[in-house]
mmCIF file of C-alpha atoms in Angstrom:
data_model
loop_
_atom_site.group_PDB
_atom_site.id
_atom_site.type_symbol
_atom_site.label_atom_id
_atom_site.label_comp_id
_atom_site.label_asym_id
_atom_site.label_seq_id
_atom_site.Cartn_x
_atom_site.Cartn_y
_atom_site.Cartn_z
ATOM 1 C CA MET A 1 -46.962 -10.554 -19.208
ATOM 2 C CA LYS A 2 -47.193 -12.317 -15.846
ATOM 3 C CA PRO A 3 -50.301 -11.795 -13.712
ATOM 4 C CA ILE A 4 -49.921 -9.655 -10.599
ATOM 5 C CA GLN A 5 -51.790 -12.231 -8.571
ATOM 6 C CA SER A 6 -53.516 -15.538 -9.297
ATOM 7 C CA PHE A 7 -56.564 -16.792 -7.466
ATOM 8 C CA ILE A 8 -59.150 -19.536 -7.908
ATOM 9 C CA VAL A 9 -62.879 -18.950 -7.565
ATOM 10 C CA LYS A 10 -64.847 -21.939 -6.251
ATOM 11 C CA ALA A 11 -68.609 -22.239 -6.145
ATOM 12 C CA LYS A 12 -70.001 -22.027 -2.606
ATOM 13 C CA LEU A 13 -72.145 -25.106 -2.148
ATOM 14 C CA PRO A 14 -74.874 -25.001 0.512
ATOM 15 C CA GLU A 15 -73.935 -27.280 3.404
ATOM 16 C CA ARG A 16 -76.785 -29.692 2.671
ATOM 17 C CA ILE A 17 -75.374 -30.524 -0.768
ATOM 18 C CA GLU A 18 -71.656 -30.069 -0.043
ATOM 19 C CA LYS A 19 -71.064 -33.806 -0.557
ATOM 20 C CA ILE A 20 -71.684 -33.238 -4.293
ATOM 21 C CA ARG A 21 -68.157 -31.838 -4.499
ATOM 22 C CA GLU A 22 -66.683 -35.069 -3.135
ATOM 23 C CA LEU A 23 -68.619 -37.044 -5.743
ATOM 24 C CA ALA A 24 -67.514 -34.652 -8.492
ATOM 25 C CA PHE A 25 -63.840 -35.118 -7.602
ATOM 26 C CA ASN A 26 -63.854 -38.874 -8.061
ATOM 27 C CA TYR A 27 -64.349 -40.369 -11.507
ATOM 28 C CA TRP A 28 -66.258 -43.250 -9.918
ATOM 29 C CA TRP A 29 -69.340 -41.361 -11.037
ATOM 30 C CA CYS A 30 -68.550 -41.959 -14.723
ATOM 31 C CA TRP A 31 -69.173 -45.710 -14.484
ATOM 32 C CA ASP A 32 -72.176 -45.478 -12.150
ATOM 33 C CA SER A 33 -75.506 -44.674 -13.806
ATOM 34 C CA ASP A 34 -77.105 -43.211 -10.664
ATOM 35 C CA ALA A 35 -74.205 -40.813 -10.112
ATOM 36 C CA LYS A 36 -74.418 -39.620 -13.724
ATOM 37 C CA GLU A 37 -78.157 -39.107 -13.342
ATOM 38 C CA LEU A 38 -77.531 -37.039 -10.192
ATOM 39 C CA PHE A 39 -75.405 -34.528 -12.103
ATOM 40 C CA GLN A 40 -77.910 -34.453 -14.963
ATOM 41 C CA ARG A 41 -80.665 -33.521 -12.511
ATOM 42 C CA MET A 42 -78.694 -30.470 -11.405
ATOM 43 C CA ASN A 43 -79.082 -28.910 -14.861
ATOM 44 C CA ARG A 44 -79.345 -31.097 -17.948
ATOM 45 C CA GLN A 45 -78.449 -28.374 -20.447
ATOM 46 C CA ILE A 46 -75.337 -27.179 -18.620
ATOM 47 C CA TRP A 47 -74.319 -30.799 -18.037
ATOM 48 C CA LYS A 48 -74.403 -31.283 -21.791
ATOM 49 C CA ASP A 49 -72.660 -27.967 -22.534
ATOM 50 C CA VAL A 50 -69.682 -28.769 -20.250
ATOM 51 C CA HIS A 51 -69.225 -32.206 -21.858
ATOM 52 C CA HIS A 52 -70.209 -34.038 -18.652
ATOM 53 C CA ASN A 53 -67.655 -32.317 -16.426
ATOM 54 C CA PRO A 54 -69.170 -32.195 -12.899
ATOM 55 C CA VAL A 55 -66.714 -29.586 -11.589
ATOM 56 C CA ALA A 56 -67.470 -27.227 -14.484
ATOM 57 C CA LEU A 57 -71.173 -27.913 -13.939
ATOM 58 C CA ILE A 58 -70.995 -26.844 -10.303
ATOM 59 C CA ASN A 59 -68.963 -23.750 -11.195
ATOM 60 C CA GLN A 60 -71.429 -22.647 -13.867
ATOM 61 C CA LEU A 61 -74.528 -22.899 -11.699
ATOM 62 C CA SER A 62 -75.552 -19.651 -10.045
ATOM 63 C CA GLN A 63 -75.667 -19.361 -6.272
ATOM 64 C CA LYS A 64 -79.462 -19.215 -6.445
ATOM 65 C CA GLN A 65 -79.591 -22.421 -8.498
ATOM 66 C CA LEU A 66 -77.402 -24.186 -5.949
ATOM 67 C CA GLU A 67 -79.536 -22.953 -3.067
ATOM 68 C CA ASP A 68 -82.699 -24.072 -4.870
ATOM 69 C CA LEU A 69 -81.240 -27.568 -5.258
ATOM 70 C CA ALA A 70 -80.550 -27.666 -1.526
ATOM 71 C CA LYS A 71 -84.289 -27.098 -0.923
ATOM 72 C CA GLN A 72 -85.518 -29.849 -3.257
ATOM 73 C CA HIS A 73 -86.381 -32.868 -1.103
ATOM 74 C CA ASP A 74 -86.350 -35.332 -4.010
ATOM 75 C CA PHE A 75 -82.896 -34.161 -5.072
ATOM 76 C CA ILE A 76 -81.547 -34.333 -1.503
ATOM 77 C CA TYR A 77 -82.930 -37.851 -1.075
ATOM 78 C CA PHE A 78 -81.323 -39.001 -4.321
ATOM 79 C CA LEU A 79 -78.023 -37.291 -3.422
ATOM 80 C CA ASP A 80 -77.929 -39.125 -0.084
ATOM 81 C CA GLU A 81 -78.606 -42.436 -1.840
ATOM 82 C CA VAL A 82 -75.815 -41.917 -4.367
ATOM 83 C CA TYR A 83 -73.365 -40.736 -1.713
ATOM 84 C CA GLU A 84 -74.094 -43.765 0.468
ATOM 85 C CA LYS A 85 -73.564 -46.007 -2.567
ATOM 86 C CA PHE A 86 -70.222 -44.266 -3.202
ATOM 87 C CA GLN A 87 -69.064 -44.761 0.388
ATOM 88 C CA LYS A 88 -70.053 -48.430 0.325
ATOM 89 C CA TYR A 89 -68.060 -48.860 -2.870
ATOM 90 C CA LEU A 90 -64.926 -47.312 -1.353
ATOM 91 C CA ASN A 91 -65.138 -49.408 1.816
ATOM 92 C CA ALA A 92 -66.413 -52.715 0.420
ATOM 93 C CA GLU A 93 -64.470 -55.966 0.598
ATOM 94 C CA THR A 94 -62.689 -56.555 -2.704
ATOM 95 C CA TRP A 95 -61.094 -59.468 -4.479
ATOM 96 C CA PHE A 96 -57.609 -58.145 -3.726
ATOM 97 C CA ASN A 97 -58.341 -57.742 -0.002
ATOM 98 C CA GLN A 98 -58.762 -61.502 0.137
ATOM 99 C CA GLN A 99 -55.261 -62.120 -1.257
ATOM 100 C CA GLY A 100 -53.588 -61.657 2.128
ATOM 101 C CA LYS A 101 -49.908 -61.985 1.287
ATOM 102 C CA LEU A 102 -50.207 -59.423 -1.530
ATOM 103 C CA ALA A 103 -51.957 -56.774 0.532
ATOM 104 C CA HIS A 104 -49.000 -54.396 0.910
ATOM 105 C CA ASN A 105 -47.888 -54.355 -2.702
ATOM 106 C CA CYS A 106 -48.326 -51.453 -5.117
ATOM 107 C CA ILE A 107 -48.450 -51.485 -8.913
ATOM 108 C CA ALA A 108 -47.439 -48.434 -10.963
ATOM 109 C CA TYR A 109 -49.160 -48.256 -14.351
ATOM 110 C CA PHE A 110 -47.561 -46.064 -17.042
ATOM 111 C CA SER A 111 -49.352 -44.845 -20.165
ATOM 112 C CA PRO A 112 -49.032 -41.763 -22.421
ATOM 113 C CA GLU A 113 -52.813 -41.238 -22.464
ATOM 114 C CA TYR A 114 -55.863 -41.997 -20.312
ATOM 115 C CA GLY A 115 -59.418 -42.071 -21.621
ATOM 116 C CA ILE A 116 -61.380 -41.952 -18.385
ATOM 117 C CA ASN A 117 -64.224 -39.742 -19.577
ATOM 118 C CA GLU A 118 -64.898 -37.352 -22.455
ATOM 119 C CA SER A 119 -64.782 -34.403 -20.045
ATOM 120 C CA PHE A 120 -61.050 -35.028 -19.542
ATOM 121 C CA PRO A 121 -59.575 -34.877 -23.081
ATOM 122 C CA VAL A 122 -56.048 -36.198 -22.580
ATOM 123 C CA TYR A 123 -56.479 -39.196 -24.859
ATOM 124 C CA SER A 124 -56.614 -39.925 -28.568
ATOM 125 C CA GLY A 125 -58.341 -43.262 -28.987
ATOM 126 C CA GLY A 126 -58.102 -46.941 -28.170
ATOM 127 C CA LEU A 127 -54.869 -46.881 -26.176
ATOM 128 C CA GLY A 128 -56.232 -44.173 -23.892
ATOM 129 C CA VAL A 129 -59.599 -45.879 -23.452
ATOM 130 C CA LEU A 130 -57.790 -49.120 -22.605
ATOM 131 C CA SER A 131 -55.691 -47.304 -19.991
ATOM 132 C CA GLY A 132 -58.788 -45.695 -18.498
ATOM 133 C CA ASP A 133 -60.535 -49.067 -18.332
ATOM 134 C CA HIS A 134 -57.474 -50.587 -16.650
ATOM 135 C CA LEU A 135 -57.749 -47.975 -13.878
ATOM 136 C CA LYS A 136 -61.495 -48.509 -13.436
ATOM 137 C CA THR A 137 -61.190 -52.298 -13.370
ATOM 138 C CA ALA A 138 -58.278 -52.133 -10.928
ATOM 139 C CA SER A 139 -60.468 -50.025 -8.661
ATOM 140 C CA ASP A 140 -63.333 -52.530 -8.837
ATOM 141 C CA LEU A 141 -60.960 -55.404 -8.013
ATOM 142 C CA GLY A 142 -59.283 -53.449 -5.230
ATOM 143 C CA LEU A 143 -55.853 -53.651 -6.884
ATOM 144 C CA PRO A 144 -53.492 -51.105 -5.252
ATOM 145 C CA LEU A 145 -52.617 -49.497 -8.575
ATOM 146 C CA VAL A 146 -51.470 -45.951 -9.303
ATOM 147 C CA GLY A 147 -51.536 -44.512 -12.800
ATOM 148 C CA VAL A 148 -48.745 -42.308 -14.161
ATOM 149 C CA GLY A 149 -49.023 -40.103 -17.239
ATOM 150 C CA LEU A 150 -48.710 -36.593 -18.657
ATOM 151 C CA LEU A 151 -51.168 -33.715 -18.289
ATOM 152 C CA TYR A 152 -51.586 -32.054 -21.671
ATOM 153 C CA GLN A 153 -52.526 -28.368 -21.766
ATOM 154 C CA GLN A 154 -54.331 -28.812 -25.076
ATOM 155 C CA GLY A 155 -54.733 -32.570 -25.098
ATOM 156 C CA TYR A 156 -55.663 -34.117 -28.421
ATOM 157 C CA PHE A 157 -57.329 -32.171 -31.199
ATOM 158 C CA ARG A 158 -61.052 -32.089 -31.889
ATOM 159 C CA GLN A 159 -62.267 -32.359 -35.437
ATOM 160 C CA GLN A 160 -64.251 -29.717 -37.295
ATOM 161 C CA LEU A 161 -65.313 -29.775 -40.945
ATOM 162 C CA SER A 162 -64.934 -26.667 -43.103
ATOM 163 C CA GLN A 163 -67.555 -25.518 -45.608
ATOM 164 C CA ASN A 164 -65.567 -27.355 -48.279
ATOM 165 C CA GLY A 165 -65.600 -30.609 -46.336
ATOM 166 C CA TRP A 166 -61.988 -30.452 -45.160
ATOM 167 C CA GLN A 167 -61.083 -31.505 -41.636
ATOM 168 C CA ASN A 168 -59.717 -28.785 -39.370
ATOM 169 C CA GLU A 169 -58.055 -29.514 -36.036
ATOM 170 C CA LEU A 170 -59.065 -27.554 -32.951
ATOM 171 C CA TYR A 171 -57.005 -27.647 -29.766
ATOM 172 C CA PRO A 172 -59.185 -26.420 -26.874
ATOM 173 C CA ILE A 173 -57.096 -25.384 -23.874
ATOM 174 C CA ASN A 174 -57.773 -27.457 -20.760
ATOM 175 C CA ASP A 175 -58.561 -25.391 -17.680
ATOM 176 C CA PHE A 176 -56.982 -27.571 -15.015
ATOM 177 C CA TYR A 177 -58.846 -25.822 -12.203
ATOM 178 C CA SER A 178 -62.194 -26.701 -13.783
ATOM 179 C CA LEU A 179 -61.323 -30.396 -13.850
ATOM 180 C CA PRO A 180 -61.721 -32.892 -10.974
ATOM 181 C CA MET A 181 -58.097 -32.990 -9.885
ATOM 182 C CA LYS A 182 -55.764 -31.362 -7.377
ATOM 183 C CA LEU A 183 -52.155 -30.195 -7.380
ATOM 184 C CA MET A 184 -49.896 -32.293 -5.166
ATOM 185 C CA GLN A 185 -48.207 -30.200 -2.475
ATOM 186 C CA ASP A 186 -45.547 -30.716 0.163
ATOM 187 C CA LYS A 187 -45.903 -30.062 3.899
ATOM 188 C CA ASP A 188 -45.343 -26.331 3.255
ATOM 189 C CA GLU A 189 -48.227 -26.306 0.751
ATOM 190 C CA LYS A 190 -45.863 -25.754 -2.165
ATOM 191 C CA PRO A 191 -46.211 -27.808 -5.365
ATOM 192 C CA ILE A 192 -44.138 -30.995 -5.358
ATOM 193 C CA LEU A 193 -41.656 -30.659 -8.223
ATOM 194 C CA ILE A 194 -39.521 -33.269 -9.950
ATOM 195 C CA ASN A 195 -36.905 -32.733 -12.631
ATOM 196 C CA VAL A 196 -35.118 -34.648 -15.364
ATOM 197 C CA ASP A 197 -31.992 -33.718 -17.297
ATOM 198 C CA LEU A 198 -32.319 -32.723 -20.953
ATOM 199 C CA PRO A 199 -29.642 -31.318 -23.319
ATOM 200 C CA GLN A 200 -30.406 -27.655 -22.536
ATOM 201 C CA GLY A 201 -30.672 -28.202 -18.797
ATOM 202 C CA LYS A 202 -33.186 -29.493 -16.286
ATOM 203 C CA VAL A 203 -36.897 -29.623 -17.040
ATOM 204 C CA TYR A 204 -39.247 -29.339 -14.071
ATOM 205 C CA ALA A 205 -42.734 -30.759 -13.672
ATOM 206 C CA GLN A 206 -45.462 -30.465 -11.087
ATOM 207 C CA ILE A 207 -47.827 -33.328 -10.276
ATOM 208 C CA TRP A 208 -51.631 -33.424 -10.459
ATOM 209 C CA GLN A 209 -53.719 -36.120 -8.807
ATOM 210 C CA ILE A 210 -57.024 -37.542 -10.065
ATOM 211 C CA ASN A 211 -59.223 -39.953 -8.103
ATOM 212 C CA VAL A 212 -60.432 -42.936 -10.122
ATOM 213 C CA GLY A 213 -62.533 -44.935 -7.687
ATOM 214 C CA ARG A 214 -60.246 -46.377 -5.020
ATOM 215 C CA ASN A 215 -57.062 -45.462 -6.878
ATOM 216 C CA SER A 216 -55.153 -42.395 -8.027
ATOM 217 C CA LEU A 217 -53.810 -41.197 -11.352
ATOM 218 C CA TYR A 218 -50.797 -38.854 -11.261
ATOM 219 C CA LEU A 219 -50.083 -36.614 -14.251
ATOM 220 C CA LEU A 220 -46.958 -34.493 -14.867
ATOM 221 C CA ASP A 221 -47.232 -30.889 -16.062
ATOM 222 C CA THR A 222 -44.276 -28.852 -17.417
ATOM 223 C CA ASN A 223 -46.173 -25.627 -18.166
ATOM 224 C CA ILE A 224 -44.770 -23.881 -15.086
ATOM 225 C CA ASP A 225 -42.604 -20.835 -14.353
ATOM 226 C CA GLU A 226 -39.641 -22.968 -13.248
ATOM 227 C CA ASN A 227 -39.123 -23.875 -16.912
ATOM 228 C CA GLU A 228 -37.704 -20.731 -18.481
ATOM 229 C CA ILE A 229 -37.151 -22.421 -21.860
ATOM 230 C CA LEU A 230 -40.370 -22.322 -23.896
ATOM 231 C CA GLU A 231 -39.560 -25.669 -25.505
ATOM 232 C CA TYR A 232 -39.568 -27.266 -22.071
ATOM 233 C CA LYS A 233 -42.816 -25.587 -21.040
ATOM 234 C CA ASN A 234 -44.411 -27.071 -24.152
ATOM 235 C CA ILE A 235 -43.394 -30.681 -23.523
ATOM 236 C CA THR A 236 -46.849 -31.366 -22.088
ATOM 237 C CA ASP A 237 -48.635 -29.084 -24.539
ATOM 238 C CA GLN A 238 -50.214 -31.642 -26.883
ATOM 239 C CA LEU A 239 -50.633 -35.399 -26.982
ATOM 240 C CA TYR A 240 -48.534 -36.787 -29.853
ATOM 241 C CA GLY A 241 -47.649 -33.253 -30.905
ATOM 242 C CA GLY A 242 -44.396 -31.526 -31.820
ATOM 243 C CA ASP A 243 -41.343 -32.907 -33.603
ATOM 244 C CA ARG A 244 -39.062 -35.865 -32.882
ATOM 245 C CA ASP A 245 -37.306 -34.006 -30.087
ATOM 246 C CA THR A 246 -40.634 -33.225 -28.441
ATOM 247 C CA ARG A 247 -41.622 -36.875 -28.596
ATOM 248 C CA ILE A 248 -38.454 -38.176 -26.961
ATOM 249 C CA GLN A 249 -38.700 -35.423 -24.341
ATOM 250 C CA GLN A 250 -42.255 -36.544 -23.563
ATOM 251 C CA GLU A 251 -41.149 -40.151 -23.223
ATOM 252 C CA ILE A 252 -38.220 -39.253 -20.960
ATOM 253 C CA LEU A 253 -40.556 -37.201 -18.782
ATOM 254 C CA LEU A 254 -43.169 -39.964 -18.676
ATOM 255 C CA GLY A 255 -40.775 -42.805 -17.872
ATOM 256 C CA ILE A 256 -37.933 -41.251 -15.891
ATOM 257 C CA GLY A 257 -39.931 -38.315 -14.529
ATOM 258 C CA GLY A 258 -42.850 -40.585 -13.690
ATOM 259 C CA MET A 259 -40.676 -42.839 -11.526
ATOM 260 C CA ARG A 260 -39.180 -39.811 -9.780
ATOM 261 C CA ALA A 261 -42.652 -38.400 -9.156
ATOM 262 C CA LEU A 262 -43.736 -41.591 -7.405
ATOM 263 C CA PHE A 263 -40.681 -41.576 -5.140
ATOM 264 C CA ALA A 264 -41.149 -37.851 -4.431
ATOM 265 C CA MET A 265 -44.594 -38.705 -3.068
ATOM 266 C CA GLY A 266 -43.305 -41.644 -1.031
ATOM 267 C CA ILE A 267 -44.713 -44.293 -3.382
ATOM 268 C CA GLU A 268 -42.367 -47.221 -4.038
ATOM 269 C CA PRO A 269 -44.058 -49.666 -6.425
ATOM 270 C CA SER A 270 -43.344 -53.365 -6.093
ATOM 271 C CA ALA A 271 -44.168 -53.821 -9.785
ATOM 272 C CA ILE A 272 -44.620 -51.587 -12.823
ATOM 273 C CA HIS A 273 -46.824 -52.054 -15.868
ATOM 274 C CA ILE A 274 -45.707 -50.343 -19.079
ATOM 275 C CA ASN A 275 -48.707 -49.911 -21.375
ATOM 276 C CA GLU A 276 -47.107 -49.434 -24.815
ATOM 277 C CA GLY A 277 -43.480 -48.484 -25.395
ATOM 278 C CA HIS A 278 -43.827 -44.745 -24.731
ATOM 279 C CA ALA A 279 -42.906 -45.234 -21.055
ATOM 280 C CA ALA A 280 -40.032 -47.686 -21.615
ATOM 281 C CA PHE A 281 -37.501 -45.305 -20.056
ATOM 282 C CA ALA A 282 -39.153 -46.025 -16.687
ATOM 283 C CA LEU A 283 -37.287 -49.343 -16.731
ATOM 284 C CA LEU A 284 -33.938 -47.536 -16.944
ATOM 285 C CA GLU A 285 -34.815 -45.193 -14.095
ATOM 286 C CA ARG A 286 -36.083 -48.024 -11.917
ATOM 287 C CA THR A 287 -32.844 -49.928 -12.470
ATOM 288 C CA ARG A 288 -30.796 -46.828 -11.618
ATOM 289 C CA MET A 289 -32.823 -46.344 -8.423
ATOM 290 C CA TYR A 290 -32.187 -49.933 -7.319
ATOM 291 C CA MET A 291 -28.460 -49.473 -7.909
ATOM 292 C CA LEU A 292 -28.388 -46.388 -5.676
ATOM 293 C CA GLN A 293 -30.857 -47.553 -3.036
ATOM 294 C CA TYR A 294 -29.417 -51.034 -2.472
ATOM 295 C CA ASN A 295 -25.826 -50.518 -3.671
ATOM 296 C CA LEU A 296 -26.281 -53.050 -6.481
ATOM 297 C CA ASP A 297 -24.361 -53.484 -9.697
ATOM 298 C CA PHE A 298 -26.195 -52.843 -12.960
ATOM 299 C CA TYR A 299 -26.817 -56.511 -13.779
ATOM 300 C CA SER A 300 -28.339 -57.323 -10.366
ATOM 301 C CA ALA A 301 -30.558 -54.228 -10.430
ATOM 302 C CA MET A 302 -31.623 -55.032 -13.982
ATOM 303 C CA GLN A 303 -32.701 -58.532 -12.920
ATOM 304 C CA ILE A 304 -34.955 -57.106 -10.207
ATOM 305 C CA THR A 305 -36.482 -54.682 -12.698
ATOM 306 C CA ARG A 306 -36.973 -57.428 -15.282
ATOM 307 C CA ASN A 307 -38.691 -59.772 -12.819
ATOM 308 C CA SER A 308 -41.107 -57.132 -11.523
ATOM 309 C CA SER A 309 -42.112 -55.355 -14.734
ATOM 310 C CA VAL A 310 -44.907 -56.059 -17.206
ATOM 311 C CA PHE A 311 -45.289 -54.778 -20.762
ATOM 312 C CA THR A 312 -48.448 -54.772 -22.871
ATOM 313 C CA THR A 313 -48.899 -53.396 -26.361
ATOM 314 C CA HIS A 314 -52.093 -52.026 -27.833
ATOM 315 C CA THR A 315 -50.795 -51.260 -31.332
ATOM 316 C CA PRO A 316 -48.107 -53.808 -32.353
ATOM 317 C CA ILE A 317 -47.195 -52.088 -35.616
ATOM 318 C CA PRO A 318 -44.475 -49.490 -36.403
ATOM 319 C CA ALA A 319 -47.019 -46.658 -36.768
ATOM 320 C CA GLY A 320 -48.121 -47.144 -33.164
ATOM 321 C CA ASN A 321 -44.661 -47.014 -31.623
ATOM 322 C CA GLU A 322 -41.786 -44.564 -31.490
ATOM 323 C CA ALA A 323 -38.326 -45.291 -32.922
ATOM 324 C CA PHE A 324 -35.461 -42.888 -32.196
ATOM 325 C CA ASP A 325 -32.212 -42.933 -34.170
ATOM 326 C CA VAL A 326 -28.855 -43.495 -32.489
ATOM 327 C CA PRO A 327 -27.643 -39.846 -32.736
ATOM 328 C CA ARG A 328 -30.820 -38.604 -31.041
ATOM 329 C CA MET A 329 -30.526 -41.207 -28.276
ATOM 330 C CA GLY A 330 -26.908 -40.161 -27.803
ATOM 331 C CA LYS A 331 -27.967 -36.523 -27.554
ATOM 332 C CA TYR A 332 -30.341 -37.266 -24.667
ATOM 333 C CA PHE A 333 -28.528 -40.084 -22.857
ATOM 334 C CA SER A 334 -24.805 -39.344 -23.220
#
């Protein structure tokens, strides 16, 4: 059953502490000890209960609790200090600023998972943590890097032990509106949509944006009404979930859909970084785009793609990489 009307309830922050929301919506706080302490001071128990999610923390505080914080001089003083530190970070001279001839370049970084913070469970382990650290380090260096990935409704499972000692998997549903991110919209305030072709028709995805210091991470979400086929809605249901068809659909969406998402937002990367093979199809889409945009033949476009693409692997063993048989590739790329 579809809802009659959807609406989002946001906490009303007193004007004196409104800047907390800006801090909450940038993951810079997660690698700054003072910023983390600021959120802990708001309510240590709730901060723990929401797994260090500042947006959920703000939403769970009562209006009276928020107003009381706005009257606490020590808290206000500390908030102003942290906010000033945040602004200095965003506007400081960086290593990349000093590399004059590179200043207008943009790097697109593709990964199937991002471990930025435990409050944002769209990662499984080392590969995701590595991707998250790449984004944070790029921000510190001032590299003009944008991340591209998938936004999983249930993310990766959490472990729970039964009374008999067996592991059970729990898949908590992510409430996207209680996470520090926003839906990308066009000039008419409608969600920006991209699509890719799959055997049963087009699959559509909307784009969410997350601030990671100076840079942005863009994640694709297929759980939308435009996808009438349940299988397509569920492409971004779980990280490393589903069957072989689900996995190739995820990789097509990540690589091909990710490139289309960047261009839909007016972002044309001068280089792309593929972190693990899951986003390899981005190379095909980038080559196709060069052929159309510059009227090039396949070989010439491929050379441009080859000379401006980087690949790194985190798990160089068969178990850490996907392999699709020829019939399945033919099904999706014929």
